[in-house]
Coordinates of C-alpha atoms in Angstrom, one line a residue:
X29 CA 26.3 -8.9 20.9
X30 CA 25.0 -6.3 19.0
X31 CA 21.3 -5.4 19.6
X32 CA 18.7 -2.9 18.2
X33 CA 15.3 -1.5 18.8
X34 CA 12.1 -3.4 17.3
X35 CA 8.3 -3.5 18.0
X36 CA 6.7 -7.0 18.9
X37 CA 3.1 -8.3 19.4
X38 CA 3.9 -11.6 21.5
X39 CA 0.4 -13.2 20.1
X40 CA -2.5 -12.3 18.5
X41 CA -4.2 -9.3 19.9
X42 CA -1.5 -8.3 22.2
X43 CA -0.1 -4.8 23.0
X44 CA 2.9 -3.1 20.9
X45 CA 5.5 -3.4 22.6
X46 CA 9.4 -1.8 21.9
X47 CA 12.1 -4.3 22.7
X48 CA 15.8 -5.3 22.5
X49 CA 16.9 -7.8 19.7
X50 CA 19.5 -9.0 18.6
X51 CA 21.4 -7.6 15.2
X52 CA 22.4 -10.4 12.9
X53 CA 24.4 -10.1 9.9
X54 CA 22.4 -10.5 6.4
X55 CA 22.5 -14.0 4.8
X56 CA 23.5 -14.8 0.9
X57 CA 21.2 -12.4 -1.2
X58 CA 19.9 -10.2 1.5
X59 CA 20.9 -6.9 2.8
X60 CA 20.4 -5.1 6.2
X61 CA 18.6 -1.5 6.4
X62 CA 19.1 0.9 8.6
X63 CA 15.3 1.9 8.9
X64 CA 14.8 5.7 8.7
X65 CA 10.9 5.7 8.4
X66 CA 7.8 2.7 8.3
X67 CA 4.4 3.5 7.2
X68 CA 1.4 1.6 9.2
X69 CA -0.6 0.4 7.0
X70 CA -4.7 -0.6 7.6
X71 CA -3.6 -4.1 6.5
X72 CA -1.3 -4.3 10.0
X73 CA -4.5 -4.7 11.9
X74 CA -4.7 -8.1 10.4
X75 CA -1.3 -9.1 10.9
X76 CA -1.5 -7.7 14.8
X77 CA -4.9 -9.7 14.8
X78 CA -3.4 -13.0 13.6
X79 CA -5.5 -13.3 10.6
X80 CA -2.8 -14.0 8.3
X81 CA -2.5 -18.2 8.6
X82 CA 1.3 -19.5 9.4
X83 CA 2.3 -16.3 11.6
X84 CA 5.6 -16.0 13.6
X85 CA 5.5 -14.7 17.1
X86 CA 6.5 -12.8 18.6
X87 CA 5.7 -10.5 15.5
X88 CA 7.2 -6.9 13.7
X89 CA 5.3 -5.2 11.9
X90 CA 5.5 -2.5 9.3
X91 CA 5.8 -2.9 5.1
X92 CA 6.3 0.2 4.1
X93 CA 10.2 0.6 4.6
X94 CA 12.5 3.0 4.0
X95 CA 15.7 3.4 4.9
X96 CA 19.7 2.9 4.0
X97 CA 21.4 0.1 3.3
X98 CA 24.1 -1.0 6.0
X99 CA 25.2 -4.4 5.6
X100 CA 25.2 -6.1 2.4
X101 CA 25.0 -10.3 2.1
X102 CA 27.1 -12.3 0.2
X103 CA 26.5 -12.0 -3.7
X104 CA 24.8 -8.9 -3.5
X105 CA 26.7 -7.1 -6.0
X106 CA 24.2 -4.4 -7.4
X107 CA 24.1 -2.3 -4.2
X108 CA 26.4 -0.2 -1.7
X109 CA 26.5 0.0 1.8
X110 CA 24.5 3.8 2.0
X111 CA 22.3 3.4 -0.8
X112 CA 18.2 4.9 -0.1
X113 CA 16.1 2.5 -0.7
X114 CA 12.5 1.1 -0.1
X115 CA 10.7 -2.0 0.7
X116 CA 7.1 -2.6 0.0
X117 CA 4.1 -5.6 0.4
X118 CA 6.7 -7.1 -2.2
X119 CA 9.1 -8.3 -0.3
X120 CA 10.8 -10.8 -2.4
X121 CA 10.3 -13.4 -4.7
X122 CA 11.7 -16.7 -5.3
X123 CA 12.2 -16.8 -9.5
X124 CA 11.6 -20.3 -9.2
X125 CA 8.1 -21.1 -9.3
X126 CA 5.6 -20.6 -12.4
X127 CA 4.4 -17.2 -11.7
X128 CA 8.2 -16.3 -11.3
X129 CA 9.2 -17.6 -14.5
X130 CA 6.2 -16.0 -16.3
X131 CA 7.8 -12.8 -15.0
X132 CA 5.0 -12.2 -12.6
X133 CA 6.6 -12.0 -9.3
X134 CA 3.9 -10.0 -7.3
X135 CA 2.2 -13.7 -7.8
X136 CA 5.4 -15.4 -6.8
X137 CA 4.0 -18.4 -5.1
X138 CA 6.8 -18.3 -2.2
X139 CA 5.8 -14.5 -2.1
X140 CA 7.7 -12.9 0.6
X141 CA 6.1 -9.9 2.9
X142 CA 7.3 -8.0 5.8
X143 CA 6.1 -8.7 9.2
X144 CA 4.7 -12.3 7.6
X145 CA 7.6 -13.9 6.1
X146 CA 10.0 -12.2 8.0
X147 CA 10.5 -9.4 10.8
X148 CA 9.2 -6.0 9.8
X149 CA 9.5 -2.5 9.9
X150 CA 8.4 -1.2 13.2
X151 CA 12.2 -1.6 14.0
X152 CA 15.9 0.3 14.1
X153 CA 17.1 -2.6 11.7
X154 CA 15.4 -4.5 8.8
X155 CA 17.0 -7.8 6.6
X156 CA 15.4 -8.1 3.7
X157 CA 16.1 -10.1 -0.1
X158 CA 18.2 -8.1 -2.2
X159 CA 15.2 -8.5 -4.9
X160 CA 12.5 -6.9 -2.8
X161 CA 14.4 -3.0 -3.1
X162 CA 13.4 -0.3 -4.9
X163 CA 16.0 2.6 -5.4
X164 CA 14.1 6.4 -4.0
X165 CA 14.9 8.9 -6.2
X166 CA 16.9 11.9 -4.2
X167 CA 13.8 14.1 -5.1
X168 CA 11.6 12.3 -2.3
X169 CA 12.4 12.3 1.3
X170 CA 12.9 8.9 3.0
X171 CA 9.9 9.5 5.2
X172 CA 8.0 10.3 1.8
X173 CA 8.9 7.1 0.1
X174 CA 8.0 4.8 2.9
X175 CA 4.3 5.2 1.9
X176 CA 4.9 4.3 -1.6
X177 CA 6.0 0.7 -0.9
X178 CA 2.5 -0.3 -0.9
X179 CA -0.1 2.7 -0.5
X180 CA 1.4 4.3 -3.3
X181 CA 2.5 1.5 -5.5
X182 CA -1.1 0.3 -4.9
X183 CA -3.2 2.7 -6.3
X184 CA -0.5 4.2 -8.8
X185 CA -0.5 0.7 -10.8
X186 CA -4.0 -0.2 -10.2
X187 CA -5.2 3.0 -12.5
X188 CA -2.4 2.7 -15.0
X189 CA -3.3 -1.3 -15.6
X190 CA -7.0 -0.2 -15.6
X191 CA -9.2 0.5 -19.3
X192 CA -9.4 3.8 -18.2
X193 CA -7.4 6.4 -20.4
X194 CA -6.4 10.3 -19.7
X195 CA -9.9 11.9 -19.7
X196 CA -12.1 9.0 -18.7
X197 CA -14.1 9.6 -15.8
X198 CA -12.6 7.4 -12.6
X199 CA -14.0 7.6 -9.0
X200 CA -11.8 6.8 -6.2
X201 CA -13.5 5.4 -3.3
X202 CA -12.8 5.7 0.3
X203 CA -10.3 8.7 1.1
X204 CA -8.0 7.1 3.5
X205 CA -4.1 6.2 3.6
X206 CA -5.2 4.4 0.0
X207 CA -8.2 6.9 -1.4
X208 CA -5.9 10.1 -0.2
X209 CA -3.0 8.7 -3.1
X210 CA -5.6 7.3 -5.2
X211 CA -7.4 10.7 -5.8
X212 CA -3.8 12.6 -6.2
X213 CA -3.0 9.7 -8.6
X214 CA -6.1 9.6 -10.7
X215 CA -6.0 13.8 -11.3
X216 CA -2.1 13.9 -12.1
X217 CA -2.8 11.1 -14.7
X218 CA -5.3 13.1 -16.3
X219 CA -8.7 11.3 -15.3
X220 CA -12.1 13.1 -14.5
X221 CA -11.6 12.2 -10.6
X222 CA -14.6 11.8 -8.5
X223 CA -14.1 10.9 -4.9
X224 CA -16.6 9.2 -2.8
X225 CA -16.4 8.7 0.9
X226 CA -18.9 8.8 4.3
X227 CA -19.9 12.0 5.1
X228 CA -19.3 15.7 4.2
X229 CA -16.4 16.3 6.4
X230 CA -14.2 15.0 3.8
X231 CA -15.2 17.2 0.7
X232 CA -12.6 20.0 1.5
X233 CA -10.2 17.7 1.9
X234 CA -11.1 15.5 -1.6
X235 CA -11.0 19.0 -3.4
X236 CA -7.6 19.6 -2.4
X237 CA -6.2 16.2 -3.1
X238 CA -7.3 17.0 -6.7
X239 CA -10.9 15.6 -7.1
X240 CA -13.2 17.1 -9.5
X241 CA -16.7 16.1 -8.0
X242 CA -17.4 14.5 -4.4
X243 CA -19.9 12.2 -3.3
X244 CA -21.1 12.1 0.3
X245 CA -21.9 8.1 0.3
X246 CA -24.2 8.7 2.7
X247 CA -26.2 11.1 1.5
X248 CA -28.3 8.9 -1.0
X249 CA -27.7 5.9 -3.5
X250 CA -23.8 6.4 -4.5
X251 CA -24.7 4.2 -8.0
X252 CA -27.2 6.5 -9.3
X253 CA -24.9 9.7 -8.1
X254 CA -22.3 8.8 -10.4
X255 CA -24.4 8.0 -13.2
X256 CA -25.7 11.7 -12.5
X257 CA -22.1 12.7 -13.2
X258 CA -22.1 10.6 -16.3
X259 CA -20.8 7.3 -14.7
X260 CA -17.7 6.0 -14.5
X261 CA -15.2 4.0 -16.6
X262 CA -13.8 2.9 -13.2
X263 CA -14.4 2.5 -9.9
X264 CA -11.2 2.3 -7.5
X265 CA -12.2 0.4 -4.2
X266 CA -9.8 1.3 -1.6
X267 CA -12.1 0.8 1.3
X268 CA -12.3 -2.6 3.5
X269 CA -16.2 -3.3 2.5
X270 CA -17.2 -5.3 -0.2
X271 CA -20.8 -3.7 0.3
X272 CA -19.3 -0.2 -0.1
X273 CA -17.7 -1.6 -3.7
X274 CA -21.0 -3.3 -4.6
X275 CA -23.0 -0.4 -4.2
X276 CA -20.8 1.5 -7.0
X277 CA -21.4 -1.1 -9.8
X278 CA -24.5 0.7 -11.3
X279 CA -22.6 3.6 -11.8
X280 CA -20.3 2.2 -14.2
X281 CA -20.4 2.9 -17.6
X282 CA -20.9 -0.4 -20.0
X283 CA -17.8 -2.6 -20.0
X284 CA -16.7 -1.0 -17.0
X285 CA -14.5 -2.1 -14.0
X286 CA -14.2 -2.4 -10.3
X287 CA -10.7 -2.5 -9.1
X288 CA -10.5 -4.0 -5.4
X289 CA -7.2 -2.9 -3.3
X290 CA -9.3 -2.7 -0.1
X291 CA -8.6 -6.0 2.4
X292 CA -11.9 -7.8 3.2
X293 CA -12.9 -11.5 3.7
X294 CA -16.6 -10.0 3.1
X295 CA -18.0 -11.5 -0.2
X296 CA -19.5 -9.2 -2.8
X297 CA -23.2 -8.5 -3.0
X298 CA -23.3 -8.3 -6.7
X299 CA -25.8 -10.3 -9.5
X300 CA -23.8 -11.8 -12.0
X301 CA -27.1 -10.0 -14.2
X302 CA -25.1 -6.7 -12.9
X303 CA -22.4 -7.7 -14.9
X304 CA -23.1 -9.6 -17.8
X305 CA -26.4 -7.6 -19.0
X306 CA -23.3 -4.6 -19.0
X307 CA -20.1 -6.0 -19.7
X308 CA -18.9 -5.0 -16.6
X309 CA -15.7 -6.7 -14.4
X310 CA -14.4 -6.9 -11.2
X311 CA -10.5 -7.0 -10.7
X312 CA -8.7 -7.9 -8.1
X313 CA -5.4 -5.7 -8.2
X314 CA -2.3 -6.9 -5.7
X315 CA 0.5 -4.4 -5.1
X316 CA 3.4 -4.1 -7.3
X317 CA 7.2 -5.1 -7.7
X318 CA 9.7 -3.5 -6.4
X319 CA 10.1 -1.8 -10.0
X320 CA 6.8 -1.0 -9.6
X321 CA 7.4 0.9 -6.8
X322 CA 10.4 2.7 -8.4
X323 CA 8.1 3.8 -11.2
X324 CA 5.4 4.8 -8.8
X325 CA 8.3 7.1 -6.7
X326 CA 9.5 8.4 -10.1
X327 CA 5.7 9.7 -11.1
X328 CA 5.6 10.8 -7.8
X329 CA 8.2 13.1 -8.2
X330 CA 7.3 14.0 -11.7
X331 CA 3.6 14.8 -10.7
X332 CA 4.0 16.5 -7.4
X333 CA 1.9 13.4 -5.6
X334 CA 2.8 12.7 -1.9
X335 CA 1.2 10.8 1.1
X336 CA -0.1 13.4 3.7
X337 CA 2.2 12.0 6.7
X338 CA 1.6 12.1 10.6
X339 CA 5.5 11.7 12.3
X340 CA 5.4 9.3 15.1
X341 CA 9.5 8.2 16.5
X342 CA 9.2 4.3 17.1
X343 CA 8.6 4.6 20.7
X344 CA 5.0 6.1 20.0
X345 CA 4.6 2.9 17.3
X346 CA 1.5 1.9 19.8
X347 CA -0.2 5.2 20.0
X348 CA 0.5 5.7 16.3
X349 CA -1.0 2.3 15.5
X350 CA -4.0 3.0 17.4
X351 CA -4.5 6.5 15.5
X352 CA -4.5 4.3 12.0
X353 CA -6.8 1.4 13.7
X354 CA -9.4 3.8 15.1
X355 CA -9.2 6.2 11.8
X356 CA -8.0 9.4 13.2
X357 CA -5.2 8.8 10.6
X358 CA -4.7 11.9 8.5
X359 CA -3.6 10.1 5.7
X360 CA -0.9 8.1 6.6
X361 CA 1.1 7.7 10.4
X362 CA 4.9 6.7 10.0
X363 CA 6.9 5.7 12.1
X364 CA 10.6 7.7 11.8
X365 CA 13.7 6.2 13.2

Protein backbone atom coordinates (compact mmCIF):
# COMPACT_ATOMS: atom_id res chain seq x y z
CA UNK A 1 0.00 0.00 0.00
CA UNK A 2 1.14 3.16 -0.94
CA UNK A 3 1.06 5.93 1.71
CA UNK A 4 1.93 9.69 2.00
CA UNK A 5 2.31 12.42 4.43
CA UNK A 6 -0.90 14.61 5.47
CA UNK A 7 -1.94 16.99 8.34
CA UNK A 8 -5.13 16.00 10.41
CA UNK A 9 -7.19 17.76 13.14
CA UNK A 10 -9.14 14.54 14.67
CA UNK A 11 -12.15 17.06 15.89
CA UNK A 12 -12.77 20.41 16.32
CA UNK A 13 -10.18 22.34 18.24
CA UNK A 14 -7.68 19.66 18.19
CA UNK A 15 -3.89 19.83 17.55
CA UNK A 16 -2.19 19.55 13.97
CA UNK A 17 -0.98 16.68 13.69
CA UNK A 18 1.30 14.97 10.50
CA UNK A 19 0.30 11.46 9.70
CA UNK A 20 0.45 8.43 7.38
CA UNK A 21 -2.40 7.91 4.81
CA UNK A 22 -3.08 5.98 2.46
CA UNK A 23 -2.51 7.07 -1.52
CA UNK A 24 -5.47 6.21 -3.63
CA UNK A 25 -5.61 6.45 -7.21
CA UNK A 26 -7.92 9.50 -8.66
CA UNK A 27 -11.55 8.57 -9.65
CA UNK A 28 -13.32 9.50 -13.22
CA UNK A 29 -12.70 13.41 -13.67
CA UNK A 30 -10.18 13.92 -10.97
CA UNK A 31 -6.53 14.11 -10.94
CA UNK A 32 -3.88 13.62 -8.16
CA UNK A 33 -1.16 16.41 -7.27
CA UNK A 34 1.92 16.11 -6.12
CA UNK A 35 1.70 19.16 -3.60
CA UNK A 36 4.78 21.39 -3.84
CA UNK A 37 3.46 24.31 -1.70
CA UNK A 38 -0.12 25.21 0.45
CA UNK A 39 -0.84 28.60 1.69
CA UNK A 40 -2.75 28.83 5.26
CA UNK A 41 -5.23 30.84 4.92
CA UNK A 42 -7.15 33.01 8.02
CA UNK A 43 -10.30 31.14 6.82
CA UNK A 44 -8.46 27.66 8.20
CA UNK A 45 -9.17 28.74 11.68
CA UNK A 46 -12.79 28.12 10.97
CA UNK A 47 -12.42 24.89 9.33
CA UNK A 48 -9.83 23.70 12.32
CA UNK A 49 -12.61 25.20 14.67
CA UNK A 50 -15.44 23.20 13.17
CA UNK A 51 -17.49 26.18 12.21
CA UNK A 52 -18.08 25.07 8.80
CA UNK A 53 -21.59 22.73 9.22
CA UNK A 54 -21.29 18.95 7.71
CA UNK A 55 -17.36 18.58 8.38
CA UNK A 56 -15.38 15.35 7.86
CA UNK A 57 -12.97 14.23 10.60
CA UNK A 58 -10.42 13.63 10.85
CA UNK A 59 -9.81 16.87 8.81
CA UNK A 60 -6.78 18.39 6.02
CA UNK A 61 -6.51 21.52 5.69
CA UNK A 62 -5.11 23.94 3.26
CA UNK A 63 -6.84 25.67 -0.16
CA UNK A 64 -4.34 27.24 -1.59
CA UNK A 65 -2.56 24.39 -3.62
CA UNK A 66 0.09 24.15 -5.79
CA UNK A 67 1.73 21.59 -7.16
CA UNK A 68 2.20 18.91 -10.23
CA UNK A 69 -0.01 16.78 -11.58
CA UNK A 70 0.86 12.91 -11.02
CA UNK A 71 -1.98 10.77 -11.66
CA UNK A 72 -4.59 11.62 -13.97
CA UNK A 73 -8.44 9.95 -13.67
CA UNK A 74 -10.32 8.45 -16.28
CA UNK A 75 -11.62 10.99 -18.90
CA UNK A 76 -9.32 13.66 -18.04
CA UNK A 77 -8.05 14.38 -21.35
CA UNK A 78 -7.01 18.15 -21.15
CA UNK A 79 -4.01 17.55 -18.86
CA UNK A 80 -0.51 15.52 -18.52
CA UNK A 81 0.94 13.78 -15.90
CA UNK A 82 3.71 16.90 -14.89
CA UNK A 83 1.73 19.75 -15.65
CA UNK A 84 1.96 23.03 -12.72
CA UNK A 85 -0.98 23.72 -11.61
CA UNK A 86 -3.16 25.40 -8.80
CA UNK A 87 -6.09 24.86 -6.69
CA UNK A 88 -7.99 27.52 -4.95
CA UNK A 89 -11.43 28.05 -2.50
CA UNK A 90 -12.93 26.80 -6.00
CA UNK A 91 -12.55 23.51 -5.91
CA UNK A 92 -14.98 22.25 -8.32
CA UNK A 93 -18.20 22.59 -9.54
CA UNK A 94 -20.95 20.31 -10.56
CA UNK A 95 -22.36 22.08 -14.08
CA UNK A 96 -25.51 20.78 -13.14
CA UNK A 97 -27.28 22.91 -10.95
CA UNK A 98 -28.77 26.55 -11.87
CA UNK A 99 -25.96 28.66 -10.96
CA UNK A 100 -23.84 26.07 -13.08
CA UNK A 101 -25.83 26.40 -15.99
CA UNK A 102 -25.97 30.21 -15.73
CA UNK A 103 -22.25 29.96 -16.02
CA UNK A 104 -21.68 31.03 -12.51
CA UNK A 105 -19.81 28.25 -11.00
CA UNK A 106 -18.19 30.12 -7.88
CA UNK A 107 -22.09 29.90 -6.89
CA UNK A 108 -22.23 26.25 -7.87
CA UNK A 109 -24.71 24.97 -5.40
CA UNK A 110 -22.65 21.52 -4.92
CA UNK A 111 -19.64 23.91 -4.60
CA UNK A 112 -16.69 21.97 -3.84
CA UNK A 113 -13.71 23.36 -1.33
CA UNK A 114 -10.57 21.89 -0.08
CA UNK A 115 -10.32 20.66 3.35
CA UNK A 116 -14.58 20.84 3.40
CA UNK A 117 -15.57 18.71 0.59
CA UNK A 118 -12.68 16.86 0.43
CA UNK A 119 -8.97 16.33 2.00
CA UNK A 120 -6.82 19.35 1.72
CA UNK A 121 -3.55 20.71 1.24
CA UNK A 122 -1.57 20.44 4.35
CA UNK A 123 -0.47 17.10 2.61
CA UNK A 124 2.40 15.30 0.22
CA UNK A 125 -0.65 14.32 -2.07
CA UNK A 126 -3.93 16.11 -3.05
CA UNK A 127 -7.13 14.51 -5.44
CA UNK A 128 -8.91 17.07 -6.66
CA UNK A 129 -11.89 17.54 -9.82
CA UNK A 130 -10.18 18.08 -13.00
CA UNK A 131 -12.53 21.44 -13.19
CA UNK A 132 -11.18 23.04 -10.11
CA UNK A 133 -7.22 23.61 -11.85
CA UNK A 134 -5.87 26.54 -12.89
CA UNK A 135 -2.66 26.25 -15.30
CA UNK A 136 0.65 28.68 -13.40
CA UNK A 137 2.26 30.44 -15.80
CA UNK A 138 6.22 29.29 -15.82
CA UNK A 139 6.91 33.01 -14.80
CA UNK A 140 5.62 32.33 -11.12
CA UNK A 141 7.16 29.93 -8.84
CA UNK A 142 4.96 27.11 -7.38
CA UNK A 143 5.37 28.47 -3.87
CA UNK A 144 4.29 31.92 -5.46
CA UNK A 145 1.11 30.62 -7.00
CA UNK A 146 -0.19 28.82 -4.00
CA UNK A 147 -1.30 32.18 -2.53
CA UNK A 148 -3.19 33.17 -5.59
CA UNK A 149 -5.83 30.28 -5.35
CA UNK A 150 -7.71 32.32 -3.08
CA UNK A 151 -5.75 35.43 -1.50
CA UNK A 152 -4.93 36.50 -4.70
CA UNK A 153 -7.81 35.56 -6.78
CA UNK A 154 -9.77 37.34 -4.02
CA UNK A 155 -8.84 40.60 -4.10
CA UNK A 156 -7.62 40.69 -7.83
CA UNK A 157 -11.38 40.00 -9.01
CA UNK A 158 -13.01 41.87 -6.23
CA UNK A 159 -11.41 45.37 -7.69
CA UNK A 160 -11.73 44.58 -11.32
CA UNK A 161 -15.76 43.65 -10.80
CA UNK A 162 -15.97 46.82 -8.64
CA UNK A 163 -17.33 50.55 -10.20
CA UNK A 164 -14.05 51.67 -9.58
CA UNK A 165 -11.95 52.59 -12.77
CA UNK A 166 -8.03 53.35 -13.27
CA UNK A 167 -7.64 56.64 -11.26
CA UNK A 168 -10.52 56.30 -8.83
CA UNK A 169 -9.56 56.61 -5.39
CA UNK A 170 -9.87 52.81 -3.57
CA UNK A 171 -8.84 52.03 0.06
CA UNK A 172 -7.89 48.73 0.93
CA UNK A 173 -8.54 47.77 4.42
CA UNK A 174 -6.76 45.59 6.70
CA UNK A 175 -3.08 44.73 5.44
CA UNK A 176 -2.88 41.11 6.14
CA UNK A 177 -2.45 37.79 3.86
CA UNK A 178 -5.66 39.62 1.93
CA UNK A 179 -4.95 43.64 2.43
CA UNK A 180 -0.94 42.92 1.58
CA UNK A 181 -2.36 41.61 -2.27
CA UNK A 182 -5.14 43.98 -2.19
CA UNK A 183 -2.96 47.14 -1.85
CA UNK A 184 -0.26 45.61 -4.59
CA UNK A 185 -3.40 44.91 -6.70
CA UNK A 186 -5.26 48.16 -6.40
CA UNK A 187 -1.73 50.38 -7.39
CA UNK A 188 -0.74 47.99 -10.40
CA UNK A 189 -4.33 48.58 -11.69
CA UNK A 190 -3.97 52.09 -11.60
CA UNK A 191 -6.24 53.22 -8.58
CA UNK A 192 -5.39 56.14 -5.98
CA UNK A 193 -4.66 53.35 -3.18
CA UNK A 194 -5.22 54.23 0.37
CA UNK A 195 -4.48 51.59 2.92
CA UNK A 196 -6.02 51.53 6.36
CA UNK A 197 -5.00 49.23 9.14
CA UNK A 198 -4.50 49.40 13.29
CA UNK A 199 -1.64 51.14 14.25
CA UNK A 200 1.38 52.89 12.84
CA UNK A 201 3.64 49.93 12.65
CA UNK A 202 2.17 49.13 9.37
CA UNK A 203 2.71 52.46 7.39
CA UNK A 204 6.26 51.42 6.05
CA UNK A 205 5.13 48.44 5.10
CA UNK A 206 1.65 49.85 3.14
CA UNK A 207 4.16 52.35 1.38
CA UNK A 208 6.11 49.67 0.03
CA UNK A 209 3.22 47.43 -1.07
CA UNK A 210 2.30 50.46 -3.24
CA UNK A 211 -0.11 52.58 -1.20
CA UNK A 212 -0.45 56.18 -1.79
CA UNK A 213 -1.84 57.46 1.61
CA UNK A 214 -2.19 55.37 4.98
CA UNK A 215 -4.63 55.56 7.65
CA UNK A 216 -3.69 54.53 11.16
CA UNK A 217 -7.46 53.22 12.08
CA UNK A 218 -6.77 53.98 15.40
CA UNK A 219 -5.75 57.10 15.38
CA UNK A 220 -9.21 58.91 15.03
CA UNK A 221 -12.59 58.33 12.98
CA UNK A 222 -11.33 56.30 9.75
CA UNK A 223 -14.75 57.69 7.80
CA UNK A 224 -14.03 61.26 8.12
CA UNK A 225 -10.04 60.48 7.30
CA UNK A 226 -10.83 59.35 3.98
CA UNK A 227 -13.27 61.96 3.17
CA UNK A 228 -10.13 64.27 4.12
CA UNK A 229 -8.39 62.48 1.27
CA UNK A 230 -11.33 63.07 -0.97
CA UNK A 231 -13.34 59.76 -0.17
CA UNK A 232 -13.35 56.80 -1.78
CA UNK A 233 -15.18 55.17 -4.70
CA UNK A 234 -14.41 51.88 -2.84
CA UNK A 235 -13.79 50.39 0.13
CA UNK A 236 -12.10 46.79 -0.02
CA UNK A 237 -12.90 44.94 3.42
CA UNK A 238 -10.40 42.31 3.89
CA UNK A 239 -10.52 42.26 7.60
CA UNK A 240 -12.81 39.70 9.74
CA UNK A 241 -14.94 42.70 11.46
CA UNK A 242 -17.98 43.83 10.23
CA UNK A 243 -17.56 46.95 12.62
CA UNK A 244 -14.14 47.67 11.07
CA UNK A 245 -16.15 47.77 7.41
CA UNK A 246 -18.99 49.78 8.95
CA UNK A 247 -16.96 52.39 10.19
CA UNK A 248 -15.61 53.14 6.43
CA UNK A 249 -19.03 53.73 4.89
CA UNK A 250 -18.99 57.61 5.47
CA UNK A 251 -16.03 57.84 3.57
CA UNK A 252 -17.44 56.76 0.42
CA UNK A 253 -18.04 58.88 -2.21
CA UNK A 254 -21.97 58.95 -3.43
CA UNK A 255 -23.00 55.73 -5.08
CA UNK A 256 -20.13 54.07 -3.63
CA UNK A 257 -19.31 50.48 -2.60
CA UNK A 258 -18.17 48.26 0.19
CA UNK A 259 -16.73 45.07 -1.01
CA UNK A 260 -16.63 42.34 1.90
CA UNK A 261 -13.86 39.38 1.34
CA UNK A 262 -13.21 39.35 5.17
CA UNK A 263 -14.95 36.01 6.99
CA UNK A 264 -17.27 37.10 9.82
CA UNK A 265 -20.69 35.91 11.21
CA UNK A 266 -20.78 39.58 12.89
CA UNK A 267 -23.66 41.56 11.37
CA UNK A 268 -23.07 45.01 10.01
CA UNK A 269 -23.65 48.17 12.05
CA UNK A 270 -24.90 50.25 9.23
CA UNK A 271 -28.38 52.52 8.85
CA UNK A 272 -30.01 51.65 5.74
CA UNK A 273 -30.23 56.02 5.98
CA UNK A 274 -26.30 55.42 5.32
CA UNK A 275 -27.00 54.01 2.24
CA UNK A 276 -29.96 55.20 0.59
CA UNK A 277 -29.66 59.05 1.47
CA UNK A 278 -26.09 58.22 -0.72
CA UNK A 279 -26.54 55.66 -3.15
CA UNK A 280 -24.23 53.61 -1.49
CA UNK A 281 -23.87 49.45 -1.61
CA UNK A 282 -22.50 46.74 0.03
CA UNK A 283 -21.23 43.64 -1.92
CA UNK A 284 -20.48 40.55 -0.99
CA UNK A 285 -17.61 39.23 -3.30
CA UNK A 286 -16.79 35.21 -3.19
CA UNK A 287 -13.51 34.04 -4.73
CA UNK A 288 -13.15 33.24 -8.19
CA UNK A 289 -13.00 30.20 -10.75
CA UNK A 290 -10.27 28.49 -11.48
CA UNK A 291 -9.98 30.88 -14.70
CA UNK A 292 -10.22 33.42 -12.41
CA UNK A 293 -7.37 32.41 -10.81
CA UNK A 294 -5.34 31.88 -14.10
CA UNK A 295 -6.09 35.47 -14.98
CA UNK A 296 -5.21 36.70 -11.48
CA UNK A 297 -1.57 34.62 -11.93
CA UNK A 298 -1.27 36.07 -15.51
CA UNK A 299 -1.65 39.92 -14.00
CA UNK A 300 0.46 38.79 -11.54
CA UNK A 301 3.14 38.17 -13.64
CA UNK A 302 2.44 41.06 -15.92
CA UNK A 303 2.30 43.63 -12.92
CA UNK A 304 5.12 42.43 -10.77
CA UNK A 305 2.41 41.61 -7.76
CA UNK A 306 3.37 38.68 -5.42
CA UNK A 307 2.37 37.45 -1.85
CA UNK A 308 5.17 38.25 0.70
CA UNK A 309 5.76 34.40 1.79
CA UNK A 310 7.10 32.86 5.16
CA UNK A 311 8.49 28.98 4.07
CA UNK A 312 7.39 26.55 6.58
CA UNK A 313 8.18 22.29 5.24
CA UNK A 314 4.91 20.38 6.31
CA UNK A 315 6.27 19.16 9.41
CA UNK A 316 6.20 22.80 10.94
CA UNK A 317 2.30 22.94 9.50
CA UNK A 318 1.41 23.46 13.42
CA UNK A 319 3.84 26.07 14.31
CA UNK A 320 3.08 27.78 10.94
CA UNK A 321 -0.66 27.67 11.56
CA UNK A 322 -0.24 29.15 14.83
CA UNK A 323 1.96 32.18 13.31
CA UNK A 324 -1.22 32.90 10.87
CA UNK A 325 -3.84 32.35 13.86
CA UNK A 326 -1.97 34.61 16.36
CA UNK A 327 -1.06 37.27 13.45
CA UNK A 328 2.63 37.17 13.42
CA UNK A 329 2.06 36.23 9.66
CA UNK A 330 4.17 38.41 7.52
CA UNK A 331 1.89 38.19 4.75
CA UNK A 332 1.35 34.87 4.00
CA UNK A 333 2.93 31.31 5.73
CA UNK A 334 3.11 28.35 3.21
CA UNK A 335 3.63 25.31 3.64
CA UNK A 336 6.46 23.70 0.96
CA UNK A 337 6.57 20.13 0.30
Amino acid sequence: MSTHQAVHVQSAGAALKLVDVETTSPPRDHVRLAVSACGICGTDRAFVGGAFPDTAWPLTPGHEIAGTIAELGADVDNYVVGDRVAVGWFGGHCGKCIPCRNGDFIHCQNLQVPSWQYPGGYAESVTVPANALARVPDELSLTEAAPMGCAGVTTYHALRESRAVPGDRVAILGIGGLGHLGVQFARAMGFETIAIARGHDKAEDASALGAHRYIDSTAGDVSEALRGLGGASVVLGTVGSATAMAQTVGGLLPRGELIAIGVTTEAFPISPMQLIVAGLSVTGHASGTARDIEETMQFAVRSGVRARIQERPLDQAAEAYAAMEQGRARYRMVLTV
